[in-house]
Each structure stands twice: as structure tokens, then as C-alpha cells.
GROMACS .gro file of C-alpha atoms in nm:
model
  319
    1UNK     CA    1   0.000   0.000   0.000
    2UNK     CA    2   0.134   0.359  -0.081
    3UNK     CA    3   0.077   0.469   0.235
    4UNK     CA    4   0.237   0.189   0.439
    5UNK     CA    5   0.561   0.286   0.186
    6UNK     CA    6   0.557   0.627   0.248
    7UNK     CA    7   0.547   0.531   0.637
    8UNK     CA    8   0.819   0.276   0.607
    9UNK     CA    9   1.045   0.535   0.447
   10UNK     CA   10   0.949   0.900   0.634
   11UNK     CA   11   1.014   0.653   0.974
   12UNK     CA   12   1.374   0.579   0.826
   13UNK     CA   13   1.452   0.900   0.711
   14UNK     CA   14   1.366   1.033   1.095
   15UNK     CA   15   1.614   0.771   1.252
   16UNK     CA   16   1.859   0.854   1.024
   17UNK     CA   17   1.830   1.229   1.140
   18UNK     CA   18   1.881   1.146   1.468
   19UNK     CA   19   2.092   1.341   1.724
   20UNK     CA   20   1.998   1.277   2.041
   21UNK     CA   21   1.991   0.898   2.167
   22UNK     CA   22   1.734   0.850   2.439
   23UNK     CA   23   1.678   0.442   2.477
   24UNK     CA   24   1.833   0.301   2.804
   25UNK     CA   25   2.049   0.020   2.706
   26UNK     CA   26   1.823  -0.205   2.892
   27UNK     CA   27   1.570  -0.227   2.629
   28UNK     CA   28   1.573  -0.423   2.377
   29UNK     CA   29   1.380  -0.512   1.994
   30UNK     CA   30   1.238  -0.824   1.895
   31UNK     CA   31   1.151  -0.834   1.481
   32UNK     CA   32   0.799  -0.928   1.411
   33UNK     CA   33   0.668  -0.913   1.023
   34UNK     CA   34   0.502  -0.589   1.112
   35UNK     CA   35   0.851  -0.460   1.139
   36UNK     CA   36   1.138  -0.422   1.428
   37UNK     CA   37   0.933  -0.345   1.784
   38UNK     CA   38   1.072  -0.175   2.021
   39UNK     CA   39   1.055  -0.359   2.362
   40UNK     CA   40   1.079  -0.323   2.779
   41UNK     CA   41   1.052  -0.665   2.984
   42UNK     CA   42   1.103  -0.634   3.326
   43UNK     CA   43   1.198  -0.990   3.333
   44UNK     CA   44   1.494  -0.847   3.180
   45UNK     CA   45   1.556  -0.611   3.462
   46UNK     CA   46   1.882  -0.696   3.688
   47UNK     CA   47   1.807  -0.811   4.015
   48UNK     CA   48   1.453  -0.882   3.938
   49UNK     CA   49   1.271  -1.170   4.123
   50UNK     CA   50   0.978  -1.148   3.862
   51UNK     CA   51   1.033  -1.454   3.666
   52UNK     CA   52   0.809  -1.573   3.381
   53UNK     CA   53   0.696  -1.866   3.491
   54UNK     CA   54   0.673  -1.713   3.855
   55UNK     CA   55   0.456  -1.412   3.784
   56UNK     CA   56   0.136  -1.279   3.569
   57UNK     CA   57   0.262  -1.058   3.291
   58UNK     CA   58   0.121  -0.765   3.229
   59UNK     CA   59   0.196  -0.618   2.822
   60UNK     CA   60   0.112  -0.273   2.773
   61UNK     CA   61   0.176  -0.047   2.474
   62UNK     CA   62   0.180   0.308   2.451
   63UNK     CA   63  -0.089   0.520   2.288
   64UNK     CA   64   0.115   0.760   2.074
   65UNK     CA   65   0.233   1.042   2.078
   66UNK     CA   66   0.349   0.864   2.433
   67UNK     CA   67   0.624   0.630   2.395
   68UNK     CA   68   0.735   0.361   2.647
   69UNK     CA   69   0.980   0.630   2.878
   70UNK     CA   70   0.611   0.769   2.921
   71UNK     CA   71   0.571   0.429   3.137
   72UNK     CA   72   0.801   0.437   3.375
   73UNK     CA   73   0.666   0.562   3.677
   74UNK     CA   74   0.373   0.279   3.644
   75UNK     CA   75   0.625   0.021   3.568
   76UNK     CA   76   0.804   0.085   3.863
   77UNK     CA   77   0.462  -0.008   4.035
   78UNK     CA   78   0.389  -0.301   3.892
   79UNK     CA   79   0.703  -0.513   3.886
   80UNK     CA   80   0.674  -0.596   4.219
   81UNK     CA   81   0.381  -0.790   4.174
   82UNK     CA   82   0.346  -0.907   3.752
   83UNK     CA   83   0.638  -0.922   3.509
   84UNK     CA   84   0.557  -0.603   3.308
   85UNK     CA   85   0.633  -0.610   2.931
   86UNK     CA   86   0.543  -0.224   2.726
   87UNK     CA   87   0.649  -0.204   2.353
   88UNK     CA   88   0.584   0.068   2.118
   89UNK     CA   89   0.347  -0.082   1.838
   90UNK     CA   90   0.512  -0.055   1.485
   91UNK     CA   91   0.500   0.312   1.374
   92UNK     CA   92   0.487   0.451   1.716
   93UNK     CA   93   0.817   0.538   1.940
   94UNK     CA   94   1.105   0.333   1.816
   95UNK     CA   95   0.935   0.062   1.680
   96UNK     CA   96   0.994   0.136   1.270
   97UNK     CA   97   0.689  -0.014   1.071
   98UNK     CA   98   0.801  -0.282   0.818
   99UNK     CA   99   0.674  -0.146   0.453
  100UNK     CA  100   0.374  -0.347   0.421
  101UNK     CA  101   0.268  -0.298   0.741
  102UNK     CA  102  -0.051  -0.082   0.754
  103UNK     CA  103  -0.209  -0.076   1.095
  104UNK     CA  104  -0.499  -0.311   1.015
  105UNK     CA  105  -0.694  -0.500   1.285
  106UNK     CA  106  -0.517  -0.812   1.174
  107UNK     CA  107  -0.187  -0.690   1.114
  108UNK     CA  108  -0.212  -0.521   1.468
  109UNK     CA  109  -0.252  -0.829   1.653
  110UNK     CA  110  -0.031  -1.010   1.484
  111UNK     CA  111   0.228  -0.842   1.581
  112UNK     CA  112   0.088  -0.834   1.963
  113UNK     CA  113   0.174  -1.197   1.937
  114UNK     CA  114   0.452  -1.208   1.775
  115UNK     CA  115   0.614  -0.980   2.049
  116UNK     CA  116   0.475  -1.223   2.340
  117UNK     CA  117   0.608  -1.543   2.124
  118UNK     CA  118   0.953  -1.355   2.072
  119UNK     CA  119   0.925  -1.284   2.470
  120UNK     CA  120   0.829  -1.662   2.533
  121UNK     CA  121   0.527  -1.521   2.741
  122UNK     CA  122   0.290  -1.785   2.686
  123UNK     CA  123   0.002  -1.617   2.853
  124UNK     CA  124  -0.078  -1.263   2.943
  125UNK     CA  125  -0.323  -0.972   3.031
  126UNK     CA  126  -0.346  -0.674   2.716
  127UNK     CA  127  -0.311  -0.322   2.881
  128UNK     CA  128  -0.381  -0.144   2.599
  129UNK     CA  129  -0.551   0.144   2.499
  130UNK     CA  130  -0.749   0.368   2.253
  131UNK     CA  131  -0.763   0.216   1.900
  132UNK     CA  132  -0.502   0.033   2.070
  133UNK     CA  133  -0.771  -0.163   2.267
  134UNK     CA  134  -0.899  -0.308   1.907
  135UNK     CA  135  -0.544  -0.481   1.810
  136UNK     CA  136  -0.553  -0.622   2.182
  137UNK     CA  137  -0.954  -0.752   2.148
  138UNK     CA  138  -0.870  -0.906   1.791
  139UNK     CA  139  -0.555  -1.101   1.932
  140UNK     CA  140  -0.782  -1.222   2.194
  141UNK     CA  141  -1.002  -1.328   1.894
  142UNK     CA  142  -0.741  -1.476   1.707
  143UNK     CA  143  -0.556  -1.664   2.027
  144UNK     CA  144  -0.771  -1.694   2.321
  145UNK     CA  145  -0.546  -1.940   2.504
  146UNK     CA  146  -0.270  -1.682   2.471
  147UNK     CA  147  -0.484  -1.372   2.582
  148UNK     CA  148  -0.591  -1.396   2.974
  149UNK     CA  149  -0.775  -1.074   3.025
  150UNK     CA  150  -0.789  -0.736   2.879
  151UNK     CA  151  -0.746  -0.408   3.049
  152UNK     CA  152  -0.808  -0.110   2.833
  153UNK     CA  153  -0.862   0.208   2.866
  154UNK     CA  154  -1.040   0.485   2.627
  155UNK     CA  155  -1.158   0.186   2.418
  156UNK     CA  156  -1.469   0.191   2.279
  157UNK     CA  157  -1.620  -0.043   1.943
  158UNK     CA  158  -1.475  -0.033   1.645
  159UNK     CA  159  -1.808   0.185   1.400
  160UNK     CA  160  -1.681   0.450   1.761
  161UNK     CA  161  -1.375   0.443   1.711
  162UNK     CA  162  -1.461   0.531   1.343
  163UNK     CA  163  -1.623   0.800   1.439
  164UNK     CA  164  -1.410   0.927   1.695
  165UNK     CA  165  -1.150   0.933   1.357
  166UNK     CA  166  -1.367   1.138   1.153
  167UNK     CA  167  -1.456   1.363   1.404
  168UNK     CA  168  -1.165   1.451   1.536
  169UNK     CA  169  -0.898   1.348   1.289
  170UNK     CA  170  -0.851   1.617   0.994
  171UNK     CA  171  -0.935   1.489   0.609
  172UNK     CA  172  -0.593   1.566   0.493
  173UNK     CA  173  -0.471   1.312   0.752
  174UNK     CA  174  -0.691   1.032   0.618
  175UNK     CA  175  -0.548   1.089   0.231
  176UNK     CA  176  -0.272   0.813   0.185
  177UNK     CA  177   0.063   0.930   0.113
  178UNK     CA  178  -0.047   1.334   0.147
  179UNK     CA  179  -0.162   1.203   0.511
  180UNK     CA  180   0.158   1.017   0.586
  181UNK     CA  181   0.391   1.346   0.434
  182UNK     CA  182   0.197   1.589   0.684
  183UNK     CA  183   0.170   1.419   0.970
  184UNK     CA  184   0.548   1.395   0.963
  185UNK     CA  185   0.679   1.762   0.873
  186UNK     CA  186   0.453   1.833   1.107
  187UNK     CA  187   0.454   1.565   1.403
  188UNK     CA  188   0.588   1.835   1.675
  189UNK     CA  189   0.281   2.050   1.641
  190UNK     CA  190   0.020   1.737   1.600
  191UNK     CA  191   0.160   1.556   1.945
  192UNK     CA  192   0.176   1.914   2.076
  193UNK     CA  193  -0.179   1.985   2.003
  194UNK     CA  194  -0.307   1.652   2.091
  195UNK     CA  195  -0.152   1.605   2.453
  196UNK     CA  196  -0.358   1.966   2.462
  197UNK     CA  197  -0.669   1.787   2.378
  198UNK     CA  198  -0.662   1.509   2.547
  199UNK     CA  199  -0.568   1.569   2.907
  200UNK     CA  200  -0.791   1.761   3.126
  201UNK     CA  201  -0.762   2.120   3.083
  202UNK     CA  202  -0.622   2.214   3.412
  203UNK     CA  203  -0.295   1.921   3.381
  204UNK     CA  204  -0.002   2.013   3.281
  205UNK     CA  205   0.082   1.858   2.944
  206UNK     CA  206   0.457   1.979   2.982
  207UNK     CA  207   0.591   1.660   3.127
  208UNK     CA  208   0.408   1.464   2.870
  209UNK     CA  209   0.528   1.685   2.574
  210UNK     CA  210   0.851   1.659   2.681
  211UNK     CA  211   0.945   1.294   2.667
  212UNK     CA  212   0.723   1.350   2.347
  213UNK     CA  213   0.987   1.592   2.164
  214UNK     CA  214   1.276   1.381   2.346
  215UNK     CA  215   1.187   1.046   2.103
  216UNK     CA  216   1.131   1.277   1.825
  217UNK     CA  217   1.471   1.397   1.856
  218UNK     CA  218   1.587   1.044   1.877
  219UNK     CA  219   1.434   0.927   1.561
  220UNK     CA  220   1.090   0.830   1.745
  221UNK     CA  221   0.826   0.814   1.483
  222UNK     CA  222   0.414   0.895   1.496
  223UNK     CA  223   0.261   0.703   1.268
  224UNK     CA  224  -0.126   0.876   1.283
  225UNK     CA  225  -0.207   0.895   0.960
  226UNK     CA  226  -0.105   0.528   0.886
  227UNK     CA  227  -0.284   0.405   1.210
  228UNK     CA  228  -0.573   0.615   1.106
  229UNK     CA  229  -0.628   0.499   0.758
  230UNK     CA  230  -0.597   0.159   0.852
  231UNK     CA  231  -0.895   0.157   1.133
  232UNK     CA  232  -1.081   0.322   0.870
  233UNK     CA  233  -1.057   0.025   0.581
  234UNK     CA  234  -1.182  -0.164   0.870
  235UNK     CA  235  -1.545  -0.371   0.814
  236UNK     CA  236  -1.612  -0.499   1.152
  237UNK     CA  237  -1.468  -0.680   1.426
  238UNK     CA  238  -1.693  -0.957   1.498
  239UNK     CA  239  -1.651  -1.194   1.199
  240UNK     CA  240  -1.571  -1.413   1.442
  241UNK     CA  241  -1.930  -1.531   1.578
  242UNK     CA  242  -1.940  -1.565   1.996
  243UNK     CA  243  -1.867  -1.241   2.189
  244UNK     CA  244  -1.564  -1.331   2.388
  245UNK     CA  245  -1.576  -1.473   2.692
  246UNK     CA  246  -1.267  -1.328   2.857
  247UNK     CA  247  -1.208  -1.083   3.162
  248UNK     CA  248  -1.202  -0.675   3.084
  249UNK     CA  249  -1.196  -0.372   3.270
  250UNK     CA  250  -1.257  -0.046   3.059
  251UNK     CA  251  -1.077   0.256   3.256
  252UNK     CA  252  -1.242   0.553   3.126
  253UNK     CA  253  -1.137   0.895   3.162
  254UNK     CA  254  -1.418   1.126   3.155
  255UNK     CA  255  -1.217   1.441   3.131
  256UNK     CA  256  -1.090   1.338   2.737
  257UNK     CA  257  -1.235   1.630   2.538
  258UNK     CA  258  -1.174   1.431   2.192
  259UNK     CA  259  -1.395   1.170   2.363
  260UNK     CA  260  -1.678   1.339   2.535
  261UNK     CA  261  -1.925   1.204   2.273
  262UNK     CA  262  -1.783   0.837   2.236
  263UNK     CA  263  -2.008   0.595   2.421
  264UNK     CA  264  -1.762   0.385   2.626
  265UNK     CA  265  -2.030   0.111   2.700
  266UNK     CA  266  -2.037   0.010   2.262
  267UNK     CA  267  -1.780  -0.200   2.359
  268UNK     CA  268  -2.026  -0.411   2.494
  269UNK     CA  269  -2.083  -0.591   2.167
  270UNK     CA  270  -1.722  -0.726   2.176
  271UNK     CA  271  -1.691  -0.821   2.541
  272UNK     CA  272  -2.028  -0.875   2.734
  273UNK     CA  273  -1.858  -0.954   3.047
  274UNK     CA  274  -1.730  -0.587   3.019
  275UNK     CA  275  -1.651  -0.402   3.380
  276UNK     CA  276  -1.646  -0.040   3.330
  277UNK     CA  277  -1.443   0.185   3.569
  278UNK     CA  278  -1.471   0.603   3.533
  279UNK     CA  279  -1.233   0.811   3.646
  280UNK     CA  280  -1.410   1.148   3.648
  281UNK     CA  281  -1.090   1.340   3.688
  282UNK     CA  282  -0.887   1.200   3.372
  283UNK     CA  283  -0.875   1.265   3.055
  284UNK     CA  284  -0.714   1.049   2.763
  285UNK     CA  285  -0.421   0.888   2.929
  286UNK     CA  286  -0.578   0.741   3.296
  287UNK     CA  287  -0.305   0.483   3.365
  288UNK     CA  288  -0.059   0.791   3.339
  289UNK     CA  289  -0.283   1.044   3.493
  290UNK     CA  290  -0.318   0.878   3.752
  291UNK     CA  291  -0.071   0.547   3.797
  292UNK     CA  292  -0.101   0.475   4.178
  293UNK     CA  293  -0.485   0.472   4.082
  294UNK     CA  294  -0.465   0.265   3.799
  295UNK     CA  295  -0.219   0.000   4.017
  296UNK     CA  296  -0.501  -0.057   4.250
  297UNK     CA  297  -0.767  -0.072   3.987
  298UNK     CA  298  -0.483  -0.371   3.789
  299UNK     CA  299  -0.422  -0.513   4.068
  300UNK     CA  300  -0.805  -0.598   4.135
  301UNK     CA  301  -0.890  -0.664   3.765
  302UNK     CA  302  -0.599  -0.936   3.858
  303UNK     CA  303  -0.723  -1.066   4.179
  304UNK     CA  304  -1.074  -1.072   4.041
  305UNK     CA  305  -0.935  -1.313   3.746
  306UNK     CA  306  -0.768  -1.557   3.985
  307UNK     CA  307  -1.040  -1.574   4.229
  308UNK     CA  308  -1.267  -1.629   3.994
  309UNK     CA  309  -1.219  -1.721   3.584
  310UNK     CA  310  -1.548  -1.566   3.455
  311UNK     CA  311  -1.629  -1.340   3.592
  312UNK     CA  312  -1.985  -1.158   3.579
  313UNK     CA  313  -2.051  -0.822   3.400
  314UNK     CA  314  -2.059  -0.548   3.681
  315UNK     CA  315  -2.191  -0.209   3.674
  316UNK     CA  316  -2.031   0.097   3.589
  317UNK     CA  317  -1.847   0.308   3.858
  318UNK     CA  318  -1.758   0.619   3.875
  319UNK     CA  319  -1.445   0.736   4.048
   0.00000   0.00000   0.00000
């Protein structure tokens, strides 16, 4: 596809540029079909006592403009309880998309599982979120043994999501090729804008637009146009015929202007045991908002699973 092209080589071209290197050495990349991702495993981590076989693991990716250094502060309170795994999904961070990789529903999850087969994770919870939350639901459809719950955030169905991208997402953006060439001369201003958007009015985006700017000037790439085109060539999501019957919890962030009009509970369709948990004082990014929060609410979803494997649907809460 042009578009998935034009990606592959705008994503080189910004690596190449690169200045300013900004990925501890304790990271590492694992190469998938959907093109070299960009990886953090705690298991990894010197000194760690979180083994693989001894712990739950936890994967989550970052919804871009964040990148995985976004993550660190909630890392830092998980691994004492799950091995934590975060990668940057091809075309996001330093994960550079492979040229025929173009952000379809399919592709997506793919690559989720290509990451936890390169990882030897046989097993794991998706903490993913936005249209982020769609790559982790179709893995689940595509693997259920692998999948063992989902915790998303800012997810809603996929005809939402849709809507969410013409709403909010301008029409040059959604042209292949012309999409792909503006959204990278002008990726400073877009994540700029966005973290504007999408956190509450009165946070301050600085500390998020910083570590932004930081993997730009590394080579970090922001593929929205590509992501964006792809969710829109999308049919549906349910070709496969049962709901699913797997553990979610949908953290919601009620302060996420670009969301206010996206009905959180469409994603009902996909996952009728679906637990919804609003945090009234969030906006787009709840697990980074607010990451002590979000441990407890984790750590539940988690205890909830082991305690009991299916779990009934529960009504919403706000928080």
C-alpha cells in the first residue's frame, strides 16, 4: 500500500536524522513481520525476582504520541507484583513499521503476538488502549489461550472508534501518502496539540510533551495517519461469531475532550462480560494520569481473574 511505503520510508529517514539517543540500554527489539518493535521486559531487569513462569505478565503499549519512557513511573509499580512487558506498536516510538505494514486489525494483533512469542510469554493480560484496545480484542479473537484478560482504557467499538477518527482526525490526515507526508513535517505541532486535547484542561501537558519531543529527537516516529487509515478500511470486528468470553476492565477517563461524545459502553458488543471503571478526573491517558490509581484498579482486575475465571458483568463506577 502507498501509504504503508511512504510510512516505512518517512520513519527511516527520521532515525537517520537522529541526534539525540534517548533508549536506556536495557531495552531491547524483537523483529515481528510488522517490522522491528521496540521492547521493555522487566523480566529483563537486573536483580529482578519477577520470573516468567513465577509471575502474571502484564503487556502494555503506549498510545502515541506517548512512547514507552512515558511508562516508567507505572512500571516501577507493577514489577513488584506481575512481570511487566510495554512495547511501542510498529509506527509509534522506536518501533519502525516494516513497509507493508498498515495498521490493520489483523496486522495489529499479529504483531501483539509475535512480540509475546519472541518474549516466550505464553500467557498474558493486554493493557492497551485507545484504537489500541482493538489490536488487543482481535488477538484475543485470534488466540484466546494466549490472551488472559484485557485491560483497556479509552476503548470503545470499532463503528466508535470510526467516528471518533472522523470527528476529530482532519481529512488531509486520512489521504494516503499526502496524510503520511503531513503528519510527519509536522509531528511536533500534531503531538503538541493533541496532549492539549486530550488531558484535562487544568494538567499540565509539559511533562508529557517533553518525553514527546525527546523520542522525536531520537528518531521516534508517529505514525497517525497510517494508524488512522488503517482503522478506517476496517469492516467490523466480529466476523468471528461468539462475543468473547474473557475478563475486561474499561478505565475511562471522563475528562478526554476528543472523547466526550464516544459511548464507552459500545464496547459491549465485543466483550459482554465488560466491567467499566470512570475516572471522572482523567482525561485520555488514565493509567498515566493517575498510575497509583490505575495499580489498585490492575491489581483488582488481577485478583478478580484468579479468584474467579469468569467473571460476571458489573456495573459501571464512577471514580
Amino acid at each position: 500500500m502507498p501509504g504503508s511505503r511512504t510510512d516505512y520510508f518517512l520513519t527511516r529517514l527520521s532515525a537517520s536524522l537522529a541526534h539525540v539517543p534517548m533508549a536506556p540500554a536495557n531495552l531491547k527489539y524483537v523483529e515481528t513481520a510488522a517490522g522491528r518493535v521496540h521492547v521493555f521486559d522487566s523480566a529483563n531487569e537486573p536483580g529482578n525476582d519477577n520470573t516468567p513462569t513465577d509471575c502474571p505478565c502484564i503487556v502494555f503499549t503506549p498510545d502515541g504520541p506517548n512512547v514507552v519512557a512515558h511508562y516508567r513511573r507505572l512500571i516501577a509499580l507493577l514489577t513488584p507484583h506481575f512481570r511487566v512487558v510495554c512495547f511501542d506498536m510498529p509506527g509509534f516510538g522506536f518501533s519502525l513499521p516494516a513497509a507493508s505494514y498498515g495498521h490493520g486489525l489483523e496486522q495489529g494483533a499479529r504483531a501483539v503476538l509475535a512480540v509475546l512469542d519472541q518474549l516466550g510469554i505464553a500467557r498474558a493480560t493486554l493493557a492497551f488502549s485507545c484504537a489500541n484496545g482493538l489490536y488487543a480484542i482481535r488477538a484475543a479473537q485470534l488466540a484466546p489461550a494466549r490472551i488472559a484478560s484485557l485491560m483497556l482504557s479509552q476503548t470503545p467499538s470499532l463503528p466508535a472508534m470510526q467516528a471518533w477518527a472522523y470527528r476529530m482526525i482532519p481529512r488531509p490526515l486520512r489521504l494516503p501518502v499526502a496524510g503520511q507526508f503531513i503528519t510527519w513535517l509536522a509531528r511536533r505541532k500534531l503531538a503538541q496539540l493533541w496532549h492539549r486535547s486530550a488531558l484535562p484542561a487544568q494538567t499540565d501537558a509539559r511533562p508529557f510533551q517533553q518525553l514527546t519531543r525527546q523520542s522525536f529527537d531520537a528518531g521516534g516516529c508517529f505514525c497517525l495517519a497510517g494508524v488512522v487509515q488503517g482503522l478506517l478500511r476496517e469492516t467490523a470486528l466480529t466476523d468471528i461469531p461468539a462475543p468473547l468470553a474473557i475478563p475486561c476492565t474499561l478505565i475511562w477517563g471522563e475528562q478526554d475532550r476528543s472523547h466526550r461524545v464516544t459511548p464507552p459502553e459500545s464496547l459491549r458488543e465485543y466483550l459482554p462480560q465488560l466491567d467499566i471503571r470512570r475516572f471522572a478526573d482523567c482525561g485520555h491517558f488514565p493509567d498515566l494520569e493517575q498510575p497509583e490509581r490505575y495499580v489498585q484498579e490492575i491489581i483488582a482486575h488481577m485478583a478478580k481473574i484468579a479468584a474467579d475465571p469468569q467473571p460476571r458483568p458489573c456495573a459501571d463506577i464512577v471514580r
